[in-house]
PDB file of C-alpha atoms in Angstrom:
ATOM      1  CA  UNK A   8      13.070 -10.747  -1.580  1.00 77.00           C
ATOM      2  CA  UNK A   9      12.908  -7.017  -2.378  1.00 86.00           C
ATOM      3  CA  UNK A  10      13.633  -4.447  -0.404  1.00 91.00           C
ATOM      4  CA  UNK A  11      12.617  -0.618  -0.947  1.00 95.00           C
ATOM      5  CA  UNK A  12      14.159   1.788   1.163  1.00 96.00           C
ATOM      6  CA  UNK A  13      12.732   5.260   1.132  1.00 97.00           C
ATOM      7  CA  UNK A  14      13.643   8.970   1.635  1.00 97.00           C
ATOM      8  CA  UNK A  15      13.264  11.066   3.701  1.00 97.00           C
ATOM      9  CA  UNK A  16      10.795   9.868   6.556  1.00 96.00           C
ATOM     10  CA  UNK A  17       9.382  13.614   7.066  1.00 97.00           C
ATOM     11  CA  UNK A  18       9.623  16.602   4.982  1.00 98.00           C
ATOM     12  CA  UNK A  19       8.359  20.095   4.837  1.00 98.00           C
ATOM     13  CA  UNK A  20       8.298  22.544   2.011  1.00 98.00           C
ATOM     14  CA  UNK A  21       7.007  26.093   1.606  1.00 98.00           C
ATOM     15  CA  UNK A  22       3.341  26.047  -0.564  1.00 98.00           C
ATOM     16  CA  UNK A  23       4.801  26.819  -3.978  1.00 98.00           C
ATOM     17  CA  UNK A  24       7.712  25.113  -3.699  1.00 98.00           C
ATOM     18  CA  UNK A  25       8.858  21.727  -4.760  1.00 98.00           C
ATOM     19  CA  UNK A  26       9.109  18.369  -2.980  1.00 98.00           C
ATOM     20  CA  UNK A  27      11.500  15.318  -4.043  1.00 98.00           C
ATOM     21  CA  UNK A  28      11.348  11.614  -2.384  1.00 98.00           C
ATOM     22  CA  UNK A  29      13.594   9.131  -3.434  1.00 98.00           C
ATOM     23  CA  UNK A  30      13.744   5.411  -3.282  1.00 98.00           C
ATOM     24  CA  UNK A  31      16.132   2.688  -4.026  1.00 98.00           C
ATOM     25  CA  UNK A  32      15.145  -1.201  -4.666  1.00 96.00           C
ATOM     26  CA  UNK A  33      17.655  -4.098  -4.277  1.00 95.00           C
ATOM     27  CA  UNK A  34      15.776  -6.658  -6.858  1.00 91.00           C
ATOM     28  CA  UNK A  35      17.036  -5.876 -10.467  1.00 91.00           C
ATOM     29  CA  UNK A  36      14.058  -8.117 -11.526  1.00 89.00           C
ATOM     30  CA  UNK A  37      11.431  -5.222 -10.301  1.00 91.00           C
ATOM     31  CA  UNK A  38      10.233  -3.490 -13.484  1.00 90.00           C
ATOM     32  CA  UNK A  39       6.881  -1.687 -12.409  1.00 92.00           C
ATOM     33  CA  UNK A  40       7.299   1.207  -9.623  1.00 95.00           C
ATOM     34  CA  UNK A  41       4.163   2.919  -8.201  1.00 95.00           C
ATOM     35  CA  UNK A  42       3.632   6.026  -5.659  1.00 97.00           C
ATOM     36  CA  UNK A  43       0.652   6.140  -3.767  1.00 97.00           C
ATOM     37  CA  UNK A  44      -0.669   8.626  -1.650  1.00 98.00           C
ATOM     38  CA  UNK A  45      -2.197   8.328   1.823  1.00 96.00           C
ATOM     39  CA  UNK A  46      -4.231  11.286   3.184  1.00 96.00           C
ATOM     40  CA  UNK A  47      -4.882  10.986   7.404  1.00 92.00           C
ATOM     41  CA  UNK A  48      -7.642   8.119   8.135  1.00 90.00           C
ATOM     42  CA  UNK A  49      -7.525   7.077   4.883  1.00 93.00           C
ATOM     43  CA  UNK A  50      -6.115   4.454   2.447  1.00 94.00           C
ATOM     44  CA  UNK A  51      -3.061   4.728  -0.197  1.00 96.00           C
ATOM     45  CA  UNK A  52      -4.214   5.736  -3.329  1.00 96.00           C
ATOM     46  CA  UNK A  53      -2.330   5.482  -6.557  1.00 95.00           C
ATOM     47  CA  UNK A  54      -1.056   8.868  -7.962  1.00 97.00           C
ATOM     48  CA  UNK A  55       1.355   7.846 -10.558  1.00 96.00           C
ATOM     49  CA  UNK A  56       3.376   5.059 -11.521  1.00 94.00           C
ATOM     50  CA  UNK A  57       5.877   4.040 -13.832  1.00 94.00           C
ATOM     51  CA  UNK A  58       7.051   0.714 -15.944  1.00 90.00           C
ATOM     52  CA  UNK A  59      10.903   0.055 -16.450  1.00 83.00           C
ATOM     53  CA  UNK A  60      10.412   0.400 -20.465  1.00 81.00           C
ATOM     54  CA  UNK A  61      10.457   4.145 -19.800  1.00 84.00           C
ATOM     55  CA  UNK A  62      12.725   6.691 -17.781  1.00 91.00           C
ATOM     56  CA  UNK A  63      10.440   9.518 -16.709  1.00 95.00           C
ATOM     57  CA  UNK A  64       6.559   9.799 -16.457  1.00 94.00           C
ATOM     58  CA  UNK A  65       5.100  13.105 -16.135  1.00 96.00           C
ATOM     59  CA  UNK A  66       1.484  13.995 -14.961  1.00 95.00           C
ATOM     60  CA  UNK A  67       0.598  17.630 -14.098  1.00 96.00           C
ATOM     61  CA  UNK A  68       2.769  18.688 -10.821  1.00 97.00           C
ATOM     62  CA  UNK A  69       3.799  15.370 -10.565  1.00 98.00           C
ATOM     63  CA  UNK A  70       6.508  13.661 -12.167  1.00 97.00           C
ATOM     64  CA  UNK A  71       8.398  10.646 -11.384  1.00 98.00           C
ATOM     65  CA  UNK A  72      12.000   9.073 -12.551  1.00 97.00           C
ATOM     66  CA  UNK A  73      13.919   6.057 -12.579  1.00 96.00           C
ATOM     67  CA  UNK A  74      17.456   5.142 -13.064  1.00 95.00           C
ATOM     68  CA  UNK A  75      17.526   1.194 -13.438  1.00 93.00           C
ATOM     69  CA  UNK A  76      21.216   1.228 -13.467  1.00 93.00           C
ATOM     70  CA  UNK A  77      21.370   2.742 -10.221  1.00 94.00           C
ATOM     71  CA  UNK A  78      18.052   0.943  -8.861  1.00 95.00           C
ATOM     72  CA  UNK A  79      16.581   4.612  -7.747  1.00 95.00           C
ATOM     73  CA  UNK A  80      13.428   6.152  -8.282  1.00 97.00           C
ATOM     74  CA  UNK A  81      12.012   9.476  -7.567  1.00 98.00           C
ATOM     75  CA  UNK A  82       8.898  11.287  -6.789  1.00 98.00           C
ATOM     76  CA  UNK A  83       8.723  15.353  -7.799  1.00 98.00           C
ATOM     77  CA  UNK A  84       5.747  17.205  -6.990  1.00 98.00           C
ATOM     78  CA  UNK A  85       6.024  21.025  -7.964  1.00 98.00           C
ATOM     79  CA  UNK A  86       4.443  24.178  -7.286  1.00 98.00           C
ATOM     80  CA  UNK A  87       3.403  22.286  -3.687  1.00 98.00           C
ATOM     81  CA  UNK A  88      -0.310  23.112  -2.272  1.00 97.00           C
ATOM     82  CA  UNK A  89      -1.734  22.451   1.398  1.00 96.00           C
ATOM     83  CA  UNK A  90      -3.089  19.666   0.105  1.00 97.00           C
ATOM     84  CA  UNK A  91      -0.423  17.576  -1.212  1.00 98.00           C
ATOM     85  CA  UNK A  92       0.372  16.985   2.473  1.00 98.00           C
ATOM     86  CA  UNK A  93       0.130  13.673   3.104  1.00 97.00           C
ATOM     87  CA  UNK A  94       2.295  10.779   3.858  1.00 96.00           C
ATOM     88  CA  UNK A  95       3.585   9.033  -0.037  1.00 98.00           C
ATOM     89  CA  UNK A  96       4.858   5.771  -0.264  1.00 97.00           C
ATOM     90  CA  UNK A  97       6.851   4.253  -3.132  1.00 97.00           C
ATOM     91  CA  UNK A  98       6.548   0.387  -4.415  1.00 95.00           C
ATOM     92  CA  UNK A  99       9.002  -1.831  -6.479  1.00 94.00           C
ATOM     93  CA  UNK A 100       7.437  -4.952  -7.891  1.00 90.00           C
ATOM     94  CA  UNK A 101       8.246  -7.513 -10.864  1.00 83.00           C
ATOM     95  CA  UNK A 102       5.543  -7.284 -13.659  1.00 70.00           C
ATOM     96  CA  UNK A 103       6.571 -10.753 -15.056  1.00 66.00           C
ATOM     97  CA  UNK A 104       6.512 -13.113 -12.071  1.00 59.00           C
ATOM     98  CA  UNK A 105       3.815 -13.596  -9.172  1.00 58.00           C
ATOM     99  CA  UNK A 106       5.964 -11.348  -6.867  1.00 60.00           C
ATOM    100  CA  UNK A 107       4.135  -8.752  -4.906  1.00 83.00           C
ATOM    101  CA  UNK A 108       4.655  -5.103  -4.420  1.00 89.00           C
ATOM    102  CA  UNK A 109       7.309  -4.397  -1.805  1.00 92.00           C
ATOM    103  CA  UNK A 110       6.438  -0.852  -0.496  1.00 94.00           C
ATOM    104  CA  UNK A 111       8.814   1.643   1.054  1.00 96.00           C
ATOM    105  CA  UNK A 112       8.688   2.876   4.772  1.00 95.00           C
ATOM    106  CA  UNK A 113       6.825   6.395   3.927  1.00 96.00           C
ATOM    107  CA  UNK A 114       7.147  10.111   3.688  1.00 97.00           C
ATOM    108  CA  UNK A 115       4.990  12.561   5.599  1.00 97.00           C
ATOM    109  CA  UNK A 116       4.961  15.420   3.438  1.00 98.00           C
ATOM    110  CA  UNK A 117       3.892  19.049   5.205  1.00 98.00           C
ATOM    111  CA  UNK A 118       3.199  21.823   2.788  1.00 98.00           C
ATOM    112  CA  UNK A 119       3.547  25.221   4.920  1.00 97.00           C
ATOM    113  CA  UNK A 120       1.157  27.721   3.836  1.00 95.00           C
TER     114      UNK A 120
ATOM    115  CA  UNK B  25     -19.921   2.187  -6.875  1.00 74.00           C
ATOM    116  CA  UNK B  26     -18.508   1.960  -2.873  1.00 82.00           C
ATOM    117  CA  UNK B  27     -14.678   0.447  -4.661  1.00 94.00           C
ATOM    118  CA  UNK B  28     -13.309  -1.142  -1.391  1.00 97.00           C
ATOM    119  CA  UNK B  29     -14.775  -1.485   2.115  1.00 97.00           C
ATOM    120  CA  UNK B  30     -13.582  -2.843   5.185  1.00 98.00           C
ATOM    121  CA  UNK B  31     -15.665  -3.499   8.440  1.00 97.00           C
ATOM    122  CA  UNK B  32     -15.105  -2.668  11.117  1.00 97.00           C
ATOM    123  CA  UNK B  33     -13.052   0.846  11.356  1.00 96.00           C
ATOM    124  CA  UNK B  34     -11.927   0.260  14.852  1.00 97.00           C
ATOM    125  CA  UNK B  35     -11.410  -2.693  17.580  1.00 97.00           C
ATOM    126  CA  UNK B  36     -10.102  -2.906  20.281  1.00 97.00           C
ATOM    127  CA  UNK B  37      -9.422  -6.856  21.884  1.00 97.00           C
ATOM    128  CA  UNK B  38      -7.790  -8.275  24.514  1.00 97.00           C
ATOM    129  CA  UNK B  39      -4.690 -11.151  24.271  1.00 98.00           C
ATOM    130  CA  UNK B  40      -6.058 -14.745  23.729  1.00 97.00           C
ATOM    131  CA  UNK B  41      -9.527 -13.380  21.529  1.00 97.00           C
ATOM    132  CA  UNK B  42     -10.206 -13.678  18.092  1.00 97.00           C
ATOM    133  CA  UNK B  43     -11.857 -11.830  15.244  1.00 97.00           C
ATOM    134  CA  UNK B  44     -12.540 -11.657  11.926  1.00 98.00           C
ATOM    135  CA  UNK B  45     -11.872  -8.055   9.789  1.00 98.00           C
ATOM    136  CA  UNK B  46     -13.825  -8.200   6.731  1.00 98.00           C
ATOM    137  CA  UNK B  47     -13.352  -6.287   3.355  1.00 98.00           C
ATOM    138  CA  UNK B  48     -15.517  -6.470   0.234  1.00 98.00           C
ATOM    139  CA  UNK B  49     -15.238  -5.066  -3.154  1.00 97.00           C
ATOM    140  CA  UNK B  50     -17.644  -4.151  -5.938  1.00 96.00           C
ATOM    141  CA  UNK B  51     -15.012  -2.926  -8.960  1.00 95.00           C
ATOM    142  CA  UNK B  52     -15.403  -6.997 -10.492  1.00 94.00           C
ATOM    143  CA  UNK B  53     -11.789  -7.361  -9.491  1.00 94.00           C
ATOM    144  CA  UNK B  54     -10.132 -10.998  -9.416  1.00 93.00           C
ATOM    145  CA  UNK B  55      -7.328 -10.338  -6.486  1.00 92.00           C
ATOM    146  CA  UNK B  56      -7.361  -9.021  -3.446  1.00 95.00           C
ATOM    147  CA  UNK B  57      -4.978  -8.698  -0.632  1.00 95.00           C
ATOM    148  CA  UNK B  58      -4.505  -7.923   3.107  1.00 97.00           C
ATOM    149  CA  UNK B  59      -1.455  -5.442   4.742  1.00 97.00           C
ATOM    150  CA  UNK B  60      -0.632  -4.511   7.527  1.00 97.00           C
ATOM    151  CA  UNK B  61       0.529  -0.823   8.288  1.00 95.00           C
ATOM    152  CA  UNK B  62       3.144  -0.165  11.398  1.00 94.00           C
ATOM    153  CA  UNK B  63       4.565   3.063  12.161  1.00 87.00           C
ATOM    154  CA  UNK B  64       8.185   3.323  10.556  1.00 83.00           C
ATOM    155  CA  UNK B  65       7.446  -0.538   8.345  1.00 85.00           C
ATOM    156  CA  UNK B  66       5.177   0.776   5.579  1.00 88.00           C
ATOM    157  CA  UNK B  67       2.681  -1.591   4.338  1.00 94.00           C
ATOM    158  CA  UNK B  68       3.830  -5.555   4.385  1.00 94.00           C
ATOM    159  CA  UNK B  69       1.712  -7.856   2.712  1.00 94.00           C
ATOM    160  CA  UNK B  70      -0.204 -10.884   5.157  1.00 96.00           C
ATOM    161  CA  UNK B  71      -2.043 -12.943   2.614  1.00 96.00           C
ATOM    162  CA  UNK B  72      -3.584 -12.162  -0.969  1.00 93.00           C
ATOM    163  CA  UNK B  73      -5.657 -13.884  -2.883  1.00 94.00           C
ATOM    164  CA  UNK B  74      -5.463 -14.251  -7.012  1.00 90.00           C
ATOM    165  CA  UNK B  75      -8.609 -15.471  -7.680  1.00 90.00           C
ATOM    166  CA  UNK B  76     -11.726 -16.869  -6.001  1.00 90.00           C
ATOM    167  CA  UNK B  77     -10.956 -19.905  -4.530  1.00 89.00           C
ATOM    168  CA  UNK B  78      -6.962 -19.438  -4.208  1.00 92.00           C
ATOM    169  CA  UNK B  79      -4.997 -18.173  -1.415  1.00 95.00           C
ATOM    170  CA  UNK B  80      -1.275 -17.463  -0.755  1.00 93.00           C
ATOM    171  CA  UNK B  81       1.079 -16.204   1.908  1.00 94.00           C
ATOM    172  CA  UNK B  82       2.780 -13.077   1.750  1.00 91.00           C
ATOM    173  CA  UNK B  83       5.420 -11.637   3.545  1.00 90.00           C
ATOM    174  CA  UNK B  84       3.889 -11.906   7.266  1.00 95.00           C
ATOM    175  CA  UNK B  85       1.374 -14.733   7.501  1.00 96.00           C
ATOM    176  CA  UNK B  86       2.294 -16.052  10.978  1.00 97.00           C
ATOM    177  CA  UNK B  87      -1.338 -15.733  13.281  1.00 96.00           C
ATOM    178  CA  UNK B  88      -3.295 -15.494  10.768  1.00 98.00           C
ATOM    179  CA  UNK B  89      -5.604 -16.771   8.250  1.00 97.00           C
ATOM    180  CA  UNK B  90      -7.962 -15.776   5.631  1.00 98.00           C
ATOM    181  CA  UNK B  91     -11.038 -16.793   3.079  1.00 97.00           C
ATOM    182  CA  UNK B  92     -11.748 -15.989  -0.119  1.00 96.00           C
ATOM    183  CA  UNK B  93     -15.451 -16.343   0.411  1.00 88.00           C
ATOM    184  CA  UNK B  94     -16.475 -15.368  -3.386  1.00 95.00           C
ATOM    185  CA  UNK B  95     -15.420 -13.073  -5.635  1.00 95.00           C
ATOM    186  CA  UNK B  96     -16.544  -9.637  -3.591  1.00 97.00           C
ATOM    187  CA  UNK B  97     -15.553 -10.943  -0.176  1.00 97.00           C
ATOM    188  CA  UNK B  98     -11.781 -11.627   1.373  1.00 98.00           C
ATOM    189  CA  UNK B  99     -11.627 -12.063   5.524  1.00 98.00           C
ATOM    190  CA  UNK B 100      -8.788 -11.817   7.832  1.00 98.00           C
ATOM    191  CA  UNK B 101      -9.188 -13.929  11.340  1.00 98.00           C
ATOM    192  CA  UNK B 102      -6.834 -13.939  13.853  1.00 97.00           C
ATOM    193  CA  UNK B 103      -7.450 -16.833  15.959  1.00 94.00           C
ATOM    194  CA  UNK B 104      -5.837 -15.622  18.793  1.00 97.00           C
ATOM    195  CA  UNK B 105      -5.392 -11.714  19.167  1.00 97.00           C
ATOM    196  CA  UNK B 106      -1.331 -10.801  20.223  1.00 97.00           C
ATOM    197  CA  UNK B 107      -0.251  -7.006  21.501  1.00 97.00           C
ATOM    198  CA  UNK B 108       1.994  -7.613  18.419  1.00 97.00           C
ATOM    199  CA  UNK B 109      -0.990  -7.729  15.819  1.00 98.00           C
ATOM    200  CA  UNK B 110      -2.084  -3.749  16.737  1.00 98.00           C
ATOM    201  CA  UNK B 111      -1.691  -2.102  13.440  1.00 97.00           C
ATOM    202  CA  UNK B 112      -4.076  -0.983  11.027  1.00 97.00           C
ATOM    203  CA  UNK B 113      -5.287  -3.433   8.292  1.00 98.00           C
ATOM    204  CA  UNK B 114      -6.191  -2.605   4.611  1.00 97.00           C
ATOM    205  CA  UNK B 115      -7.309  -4.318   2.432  1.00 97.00           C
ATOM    206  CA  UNK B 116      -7.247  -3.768  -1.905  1.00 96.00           C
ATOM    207  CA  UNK B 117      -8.138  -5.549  -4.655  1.00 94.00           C
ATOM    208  CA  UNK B 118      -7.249  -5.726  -8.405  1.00 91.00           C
ATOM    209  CA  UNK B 119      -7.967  -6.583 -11.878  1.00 87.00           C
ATOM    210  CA  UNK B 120      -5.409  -8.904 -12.338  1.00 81.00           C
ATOM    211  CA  UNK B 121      -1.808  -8.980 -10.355  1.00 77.00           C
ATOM    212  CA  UNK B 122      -0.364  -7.532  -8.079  1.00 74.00           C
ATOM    213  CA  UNK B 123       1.757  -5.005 -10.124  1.00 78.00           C
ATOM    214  CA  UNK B 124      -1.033  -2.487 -11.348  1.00 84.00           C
ATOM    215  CA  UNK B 125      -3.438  -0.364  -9.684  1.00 89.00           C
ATOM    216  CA  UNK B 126      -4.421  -0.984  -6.075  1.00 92.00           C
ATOM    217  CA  UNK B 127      -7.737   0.029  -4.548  1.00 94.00           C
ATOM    218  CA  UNK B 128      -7.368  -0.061  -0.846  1.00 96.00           C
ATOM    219  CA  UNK B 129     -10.704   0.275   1.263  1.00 97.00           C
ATOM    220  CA  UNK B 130     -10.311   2.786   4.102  1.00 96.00           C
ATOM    221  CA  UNK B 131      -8.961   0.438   6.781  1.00 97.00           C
ATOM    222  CA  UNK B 132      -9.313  -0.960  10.430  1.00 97.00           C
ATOM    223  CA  UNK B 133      -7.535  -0.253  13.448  1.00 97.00           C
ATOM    224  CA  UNK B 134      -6.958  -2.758  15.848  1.00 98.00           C
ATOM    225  CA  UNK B 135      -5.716  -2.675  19.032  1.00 97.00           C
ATOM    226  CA  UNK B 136      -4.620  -5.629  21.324  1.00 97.00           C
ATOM    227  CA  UNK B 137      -4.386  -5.386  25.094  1.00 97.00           C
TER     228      UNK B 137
END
């Protein structure tokens, strides 16, 4: 099955700075890779995601790349604010077969005011 | 328009009982699924559910079981509660598969003595 692995477990930035997390996958049949984001007592929520048709996705202070050839993926949040702290988590899943989303391990991302 | 909840937040059981977690959604969606979230393991998938009336294993099924009870409702019961089953449960639903958008409801913690 897949595996994600993800990087780095914790990570703190200065508030205005930028944050990176990067995952790789091991299943070159995963085509659809989302981030969510899970604030303290509550559940993930999607932020952005991104289909293998494309290379980088863009959406306000968040961006996110992927190099298929490599099997990485990447998750850039700029100009970082209190509350982007959270913990993220990155997925790898195959759009075309029944396969689930494999998630990654987690980052716990501190934003230092 | 509640999206995903989950009953109850919190439990705490001893070895040997049993319980049932419950989760129901109101977004009209035709999957849902149940994870499990361990410190360090992300979120591993124990059972989902495609559509009303159809249920399949995930990744770690083993003392477990579940019922799609209609199209809102999807219920985790562990037969009989092991220290190794203390995590915190979410559940999500959506549309179709697996590889778009998750909802997750706001989860349970359980705790096994």
């Amino acid at each position: 099955g897949e595996n994600v692995e993800q990087h780095p477990s914790t990570l703190s930035v200065q508030e205005g700075d930028s944050a990176v997390i990067k995952c790789t996958y091991s299943d070159s049949a995963s085509n659809y890779f989302p981030w969510y984001k899970q604030e303290l007592g509550k559940g993930p929520q999607l932020i952005i995601d991104i289909r293998s048709n494309v290379g980088e996705k863009k959406d306000q202070r968040i961006a996110v790349t992927l190099n298929k050839t490599a099997k990485h993926f990447s998750l850039h949040i700029t100009e970082t604010q209190p509350e982007d702290s959270a913990v993220y988590f990155c997925a790898a899943g195959d759009q075309t077969g029944a396969n689930n989303l494999f998630f990654g391990t987690g980052t716990r991302l501190t934003v230092i005011p | 328009n509640a999206g995903v909840t989950q009953t109850p937040k919190f439990q705490v059981l001893k070895t040997g009982q049993s319980m049932t977690l419950q989760c129901a959604q109101d977004m009209n969606h035709n999957s849902m699924y149940w994870y499990r979230q361990d410190p360090g393991m992300g979120l591993r998938l124990i059972y989902y559910s495609a559509s009303e009336g159809t249920t399949d294993k995930g990744e770690v099924p083993n003392g477990y079981n579940v019922s799609r009870l209609n199209k809102r409702e999807f219920s985790l019961r562990l037969e009989s509660a092991a220290p190794s089953q203390t995590s915190v449960y979410f559940c999500a639903s959506t549309t179709g598969g697996p590889v778009e958008t998750q909802y997750f409801g706001p989860g349970t913690r359980l705790l096994v003595l």
